[in-house]
Amino acid sequence: RVGCAFYEWPQKAERIEKLKAAGCELYLFSNKGREKRTFAERMQYKLTKRRVRQHSKALPMANYDTTVINLGYLEIVALYWKHFFQYVSNYTLLFHVHSDDDPVKPKQKELLRKWLLNAKHNLFASERSKTFFEQQLSISIPNAGILINPITFQPPQGLTAYPPLQNSNYVWVMLATLETRRKAQDNLVKALSSQKWKERNWLLNLYGGGESEQKLKTLIAENGLGEKVLLKGHTKDVKGALGEAHLLLQITHIDAMPLAVVEAMAMAKPLAVSDVGDMPKWIEENRNGWIAPDASVAAIDTVLEKAWQSREKWEEMGKASFTLFKEKFPQSPEQYFLEQISQ
């Protein structure tokens, strides 16, 4: 017997229907007014918060043997969730992305300790996230493990063929929300705006949508990169986007363990990433990729120059990526997760 409780968004309609078809019991929280763009929406959101508080307390927790709480640490110390651990006797906490530059506030620390210490399992998207919270809270987190998310397509059983050049150009891909504060696409565009890069035969496909889309459009135009840096929008065909790529870029300010990195390795691609989250645990310098110390313009230029000078090796490095993927990624991440929370 499985139940799911989550905030209702119009974009989730397709997934909601799939869960219903699978026999899942659904408990949907109102999300009206969350954008708070107008006075009416702000008033609506106040009502929404009141309903969520009432709804959360009414969830039939006794009907289930275990609970997986996937809200993120800022949510579980928020007003209407902060004491929810008192209503569940057997729960697993999942921790995703965080920023090292955003410390846990003093008032949140004691509450977060209670959540962690009462959990049957504390699973982190990266080892660095676990270390961050241990340092912030001055505790050794019990029952801790690493969360490995399933990728968005069935992994190939064998090597994916290295693609031909596209109109004599190497194709680079970045799959990430267009949010420069976290993903640093603005610095990437700036790094590629020098004359040496403009003269080279590459194309960069930026997939995703987000708040920085207009900013990036302007930056690309101002730097004369309209024919080399393409905003491709959101794609459901991640496998197809990666299939035509020669190199994946994930040189970001903030990340835990991006799915795009693991997916690119499954598709036998070399990678250029930043020293963020657990990406360095999956990327071996000069074997299947390169690691920038940060996502500054200078660091991006340096790491891409290293990659460019080794472009004749990209096909072999992609093969190394696939080998590492097979070694590190569970055959069934879903089964692996069930075993983790059943121990």
Coordinates of C-alpha atoms in Angstrom, one line a residue:
R1 CA 0.0 0.0 0.0
V2 CA 1.5 3.3 -1.1
G3 CA 0.4 6.9 -0.6
C4 CA 1.8 10.2 -1.8
A5 CA 1.3 13.6 -0.3
F6 CA 2.6 16.6 -2.2
Y7 CA 1.9 20.1 -3.5
E8 CA -0.4 20.2 -6.5
W9 CA 0.9 22.0 -9.6
P10 CA -0.7 22.0 -13.0
Q11 CA 2.6 20.6 -14.4
K12 CA 2.2 17.5 -12.3
A13 CA -1.1 16.4 -13.9
E14 CA 0.5 13.7 -16.1
R15 CA 2.4 12.2 -13.1
I16 CA -0.7 12.4 -10.9
E17 CA -2.6 10.3 -13.5
K18 CA 0.2 7.7 -13.6
L19 CA 0.2 7.4 -9.8
K20 CA -3.6 7.0 -9.8
A21 CA -3.4 4.3 -12.5
A22 CA -0.7 2.5 -10.4
G23 CA -3.1 2.4 -7.4
C24 CA -1.4 5.0 -5.3
E25 CA -3.4 6.9 -2.7
L26 CA -3.0 10.6 -3.2
Y27 CA -3.2 13.5 -0.7
L28 CA -2.8 16.8 -2.6
F29 CA -1.9 20.1 -0.9
S30 CA -3.2 23.3 -2.3
N31 CA -0.6 25.5 -3.9
K32 CA -2.7 28.5 -4.9
G33 CA -1.2 31.9 -4.6
R34 CA 2.4 30.7 -4.1
E35 CA 3.8 33.1 -6.7
K36 CA 2.5 36.1 -4.6
R37 CA 2.6 38.4 -7.6
T38 CA -0.6 40.3 -6.7
F39 CA -2.5 41.3 -3.5
A40 CA -5.1 38.7 -4.3
E41 CA -2.5 36.0 -4.7
R42 CA -0.9 37.0 -1.3
M43 CA -4.2 36.7 0.4
Q44 CA -4.8 33.4 -1.3
Y45 CA -1.5 32.1 -0.2
K46 CA -2.3 32.9 3.5
L47 CA -5.4 30.7 3.1
T48 CA -3.3 28.0 1.4
K49 CA -0.8 27.9 4.3
R50 CA -3.7 27.5 6.8
R51 CA -5.1 24.6 4.7
V52 CA -1.7 22.9 4.5
R53 CA -1.3 23.1 8.3
Q54 CA -4.7 21.4 8.7
H55 CA -4.1 18.9 5.9
S56 CA -0.7 17.8 7.2
K57 CA -2.0 17.0 10.6
A58 CA -4.9 15.0 9.1
L59 CA -2.7 12.7 7.0
P60 CA -3.4 9.1 7.9
M61 CA 0.1 8.2 8.9
A62 CA -1.1 5.1 10.9
N63 CA -2.0 3.5 7.6
Y64 CA 1.6 3.2 6.5
D65 CA 4.6 1.3 7.9
T66 CA 7.2 3.9 6.9
T67 CA 7.3 7.5 5.6
V68 CA 9.7 9.1 3.2
I69 CA 9.9 12.9 3.7
N70 CA 11.2 14.6 0.6
L71 CA 10.6 18.3 1.5
G72 CA 14.2 19.6 1.9
Y73 CA 15.7 21.0 5.1
L74 CA 14.2 24.5 4.8
E75 CA 10.7 23.1 4.5
I76 CA 10.9 20.7 7.5
V77 CA 11.8 23.6 9.8
A78 CA 9.1 25.9 8.4
L79 CA 6.0 26.9 10.4
Y80 CA 3.6 24.1 9.3
W81 CA 6.0 21.2 9.1
K82 CA 8.5 21.8 11.9
H83 CA 6.8 19.5 14.4
F84 CA 5.6 16.9 11.9
F85 CA 8.2 14.4 13.1
Q86 CA 6.1 14.0 16.3
Y87 CA 3.3 12.4 14.2
V88 CA 5.5 9.8 12.4
S89 CA 7.3 7.0 14.2
N90 CA 9.3 5.6 11.3
Y91 CA 10.5 8.0 8.7
T92 CA 13.4 8.6 6.2
L93 CA 14.6 12.1 5.4
L94 CA 15.9 12.9 1.9
F95 CA 18.3 15.9 1.5
H96 CA 19.0 17.4 -1.9
V97 CA 20.9 20.5 -2.9
H98 CA 22.2 23.1 -0.5
S99 CA 24.6 26.0 -0.6
D100 CA 27.8 26.1 1.5
D101 CA 27.3 29.9 1.5
D102 CA 23.9 29.6 3.1
P103 CA 24.4 28.4 6.7
V104 CA 21.7 27.0 8.9
K105 CA 20.2 29.8 11.0
P106 CA 20.6 29.4 14.8
K107 CA 16.9 29.1 15.4
Q108 CA 16.7 26.3 12.9
K109 CA 19.5 24.2 14.3
E110 CA 17.9 22.6 17.3
L111 CA 14.8 21.7 15.3
L112 CA 16.9 20.2 12.5
R113 CA 18.8 18.2 15.1
K114 CA 15.6 16.7 16.4
W115 CA 14.5 15.8 12.9
L116 CA 17.8 14.1 12.1
L117 CA 18.2 12.3 15.4
N118 CA 14.7 10.8 15.3
A119 CA 14.9 9.6 11.7
K120 CA 15.3 5.9 10.9
H121 CA 17.4 7.0 7.8
N122 CA 19.0 10.2 6.7
L123 CA 19.8 10.0 2.9
F124 CA 21.9 12.7 1.2
A125 CA 22.2 13.5 -2.5
S126 CA 25.9 14.0 -1.9
E127 CA 28.5 13.1 0.8
R128 CA 29.4 16.8 0.9
S129 CA 25.8 17.6 2.0
K130 CA 26.1 15.2 4.9
T131 CA 29.4 16.8 5.9
F132 CA 27.9 20.3 5.6
F133 CA 25.1 19.5 8.0
E134 CA 27.3 17.7 10.5
Q135 CA 29.5 20.8 10.6
Q136 CA 26.6 23.2 10.9
L137 CA 24.9 21.2 13.6
S138 CA 28.0 19.9 15.5
I139 CA 26.7 16.3 15.4
S140 CA 27.5 13.0 13.8
I141 CA 24.4 12.3 11.8
P142 CA 23.1 8.8 12.6
N143 CA 21.7 6.3 10.1
A144 CA 23.2 8.3 7.2
G145 CA 23.5 7.1 3.6
I146 CA 23.8 8.4 0.0
L147 CA 20.7 8.8 -2.1
I148 CA 21.1 7.7 -5.7
N149 CA 18.3 9.0 -7.9
P150 CA 17.0 7.0 -10.9
I151 CA 17.9 8.6 -14.2
T152 CA 15.1 9.8 -16.6
F153 CA 15.6 7.0 -19.3
Q154 CA 16.4 3.3 -19.4
P155 CA 20.3 3.1 -19.3
P156 CA 21.8 1.6 -22.5
Q157 CA 23.1 -1.9 -22.0
G158 CA 26.1 -1.2 -24.3
L159 CA 28.2 1.7 -25.5
T160 CA 26.4 4.5 -27.3
A161 CA 28.0 5.3 -30.6
Y162 CA 30.1 8.5 -30.8
P163 CA 28.2 11.0 -33.0
P164 CA 29.5 12.6 -36.1
L165 CA 30.3 16.4 -36.0
Q166 CA 27.2 18.6 -36.7
N167 CA 28.0 20.7 -39.8
S168 CA 31.7 20.3 -38.9
N169 CA 31.0 21.5 -35.3
Y170 CA 31.5 19.7 -32.0
V171 CA 28.3 19.8 -29.9
W172 CA 28.3 20.7 -26.2
V173 CA 25.3 20.2 -24.0
M174 CA 24.2 21.6 -20.7
L175 CA 21.0 20.4 -19.0
A176 CA 20.1 22.6 -16.1
T177 CA 17.5 25.2 -14.9
L178 CA 18.3 28.6 -16.4
E179 CA 19.1 30.1 -13.0
T180 CA 22.5 31.8 -13.2
R181 CA 22.8 32.2 -9.4
R182 CA 23.1 28.5 -9.1
K183 CA 24.0 27.2 -12.6
A184 CA 26.4 29.9 -13.8
Q185 CA 25.3 29.9 -17.5
D186 CA 26.1 33.6 -17.6
N187 CA 29.8 33.0 -16.7
L188 CA 29.8 30.2 -19.3
V189 CA 28.6 32.6 -22.0
K190 CA 31.2 35.2 -20.9
A191 CA 34.0 32.7 -21.0
L192 CA 33.1 31.7 -24.5
S193 CA 32.9 35.3 -25.7
S194 CA 36.7 35.7 -26.3
Q195 CA 37.9 35.8 -29.9
K196 CA 39.7 32.4 -29.6
W197 CA 36.4 30.6 -28.8
K198 CA 34.4 32.4 -31.4
E199 CA 36.9 31.2 -34.1
R200 CA 36.6 27.5 -33.0
N201 CA 34.1 24.9 -34.4
W202 CA 31.7 24.2 -31.5
L203 CA 28.0 24.7 -30.7
L204 CA 26.5 24.9 -27.2
N205 CA 22.9 23.7 -26.6
L206 CA 21.5 25.0 -23.3
Y207 CA 18.5 23.0 -22.3
G208 CA 16.1 24.1 -19.6
G209 CA 13.9 27.0 -18.6
G210 CA 14.0 29.4 -15.7
E211 CA 14.1 32.9 -14.3
S212 CA 17.4 33.8 -16.1
E213 CA 16.2 33.0 -19.6
Q214 CA 15.8 36.7 -20.8
K215 CA 19.1 37.6 -19.1
L216 CA 20.9 34.9 -21.1
K217 CA 19.2 35.8 -24.3
T218 CA 20.5 39.4 -23.9
L219 CA 24.0 38.3 -22.9
I220 CA 24.3 35.9 -25.9
A221 CA 23.2 38.6 -28.3
E222 CA 25.5 41.3 -26.8
N223 CA 28.5 39.0 -27.2
G224 CA 27.7 38.0 -30.7
L225 CA 27.1 34.3 -29.9
G226 CA 23.6 33.9 -31.4
E227 CA 24.8 31.3 -33.9
K228 CA 26.9 29.3 -31.4
V229 CA 25.0 29.3 -28.1
L230 CA 21.4 28.1 -28.5
L231 CA 18.7 28.2 -25.9
K232 CA 16.8 25.0 -26.6
G233 CA 14.1 25.2 -23.9
H234 CA 12.9 22.3 -21.8
T235 CA 13.2 18.8 -23.3
K236 CA 11.6 15.5 -22.4
D237 CA 14.0 13.7 -24.7
V238 CA 17.2 13.9 -22.5
K239 CA 18.5 10.7 -24.2
G240 CA 18.2 12.3 -27.6
A241 CA 19.8 15.6 -26.5
L242 CA 22.8 13.7 -25.1
G243 CA 23.0 11.4 -28.1
E244 CA 24.0 14.2 -30.4
A245 CA 26.5 15.7 -27.9
H246 CA 30.3 15.3 -27.8
L247 CA 30.8 16.8 -24.4
L248 CA 28.5 17.6 -21.4
L249 CA 29.1 20.8 -19.3
Q250 CA 28.0 21.1 -15.7
I251 CA 30.3 23.9 -14.4
T252 CA 28.0 25.3 -11.7
H253 CA 28.1 27.2 -8.4
I254 CA 25.6 25.0 -6.6
D255 CA 24.8 21.3 -7.2
A256 CA 24.5 18.1 -5.2
M257 CA 24.8 15.2 -7.7
P258 CA 23.1 16.3 -10.9
L259 CA 21.2 13.7 -12.8
A260 CA 22.6 15.2 -16.1
V261 CA 26.1 14.1 -15.1
V262 CA 25.1 10.5 -14.4
E263 CA 22.9 10.4 -17.6
A264 CA 25.8 11.7 -19.7
M265 CA 28.0 9.0 -18.3
A266 CA 25.3 6.4 -19.2
M267 CA 25.4 7.8 -22.8
A268 CA 29.3 7.5 -22.9
K269 CA 30.1 11.2 -22.9
P270 CA 33.1 13.0 -21.5
L271 CA 32.3 15.8 -19.0
A272 CA 33.6 19.2 -17.8
V273 CA 32.3 20.0 -14.3
S274 CA 33.0 22.1 -11.3
D275 CA 34.3 20.9 -7.9
V276 CA 30.8 21.0 -6.4
G277 CA 28.7 18.4 -4.6
D278 CA 29.7 14.8 -5.4
M279 CA 30.6 15.4 -9.1
P280 CA 34.3 14.8 -8.4
K281 CA 33.4 11.4 -7.1
W282 CA 32.1 10.4 -10.6
I283 CA 34.6 12.4 -12.7
E284 CA 38.3 11.3 -12.9
E285 CA 40.5 14.1 -14.3
N286 CA 41.8 13.3 -17.8
R287 CA 40.1 9.8 -17.7
N288 CA 36.5 10.7 -18.4
G289 CA 36.5 14.5 -17.9
W290 CA 37.9 17.6 -16.3
I291 CA 37.1 19.4 -13.0
A292 CA 37.1 23.2 -12.6
P293 CA 37.8 24.6 -9.1
D294 CA 34.8 26.9 -9.3
A295 CA 32.4 28.4 -11.9
S296 CA 34.2 31.7 -12.3
V297 CA 34.8 33.0 -15.9
A298 CA 38.5 32.3 -15.6
A299 CA 38.0 28.8 -14.2
I300 CA 35.5 27.9 -17.0
D301 CA 37.9 29.2 -19.7
T302 CA 40.7 27.1 -18.3
V303 CA 38.8 23.9 -17.9
L304 CA 37.3 24.2 -21.4
E305 CA 40.7 24.9 -22.9
K306 CA 41.9 21.6 -21.3
A307 CA 39.0 19.8 -22.7
W308 CA 39.4 21.4 -26.2
Q309 CA 43.0 20.4 -26.4
S310 CA 42.0 16.8 -25.8
R311 CA 39.1 16.7 -28.2
E312 CA 40.7 13.9 -30.2
K313 CA 40.4 11.7 -27.0
W314 CA 36.7 12.5 -26.3
E315 CA 35.4 9.3 -27.8
E316 CA 37.8 7.2 -25.7
M317 CA 37.0 9.3 -22.6
G318 CA 33.3 8.7 -23.2
K319 CA 33.9 5.0 -23.1
A320 CA 35.6 5.5 -19.7
S321 CA 32.5 7.4 -18.6
F322 CA 30.3 4.5 -19.5
T323 CA 32.6 2.0 -17.6
L324 CA 32.5 4.2 -14.5
F325 CA 28.7 4.5 -14.8
K326 CA 28.4 0.7 -14.8
E327 CA 30.6 0.4 -11.8
K328 CA 29.0 3.1 -9.7
F329 CA 25.3 3.1 -10.6
P330 CA 23.0 0.4 -9.1
Q331 CA 21.4 -2.0 -11.6
S332 CA 18.1 -0.9 -10.1
P333 CA 18.2 2.4 -8.1
E334 CA 14.6 1.8 -7.1
Q335 CA 15.4 -1.5 -5.5
Y336 CA 18.5 -0.1 -4.0
F337 CA 16.5 2.7 -2.4
L338 CA 13.9 0.3 -1.0
E339 CA 16.6 -1.8 0.5
Q340 CA 18.1 1.3 2.1
I341 CA 14.9 2.4 3.8
S342 CA 13.9 -1.2 4.8
Q343 CA 17.1 -1.9 6.8

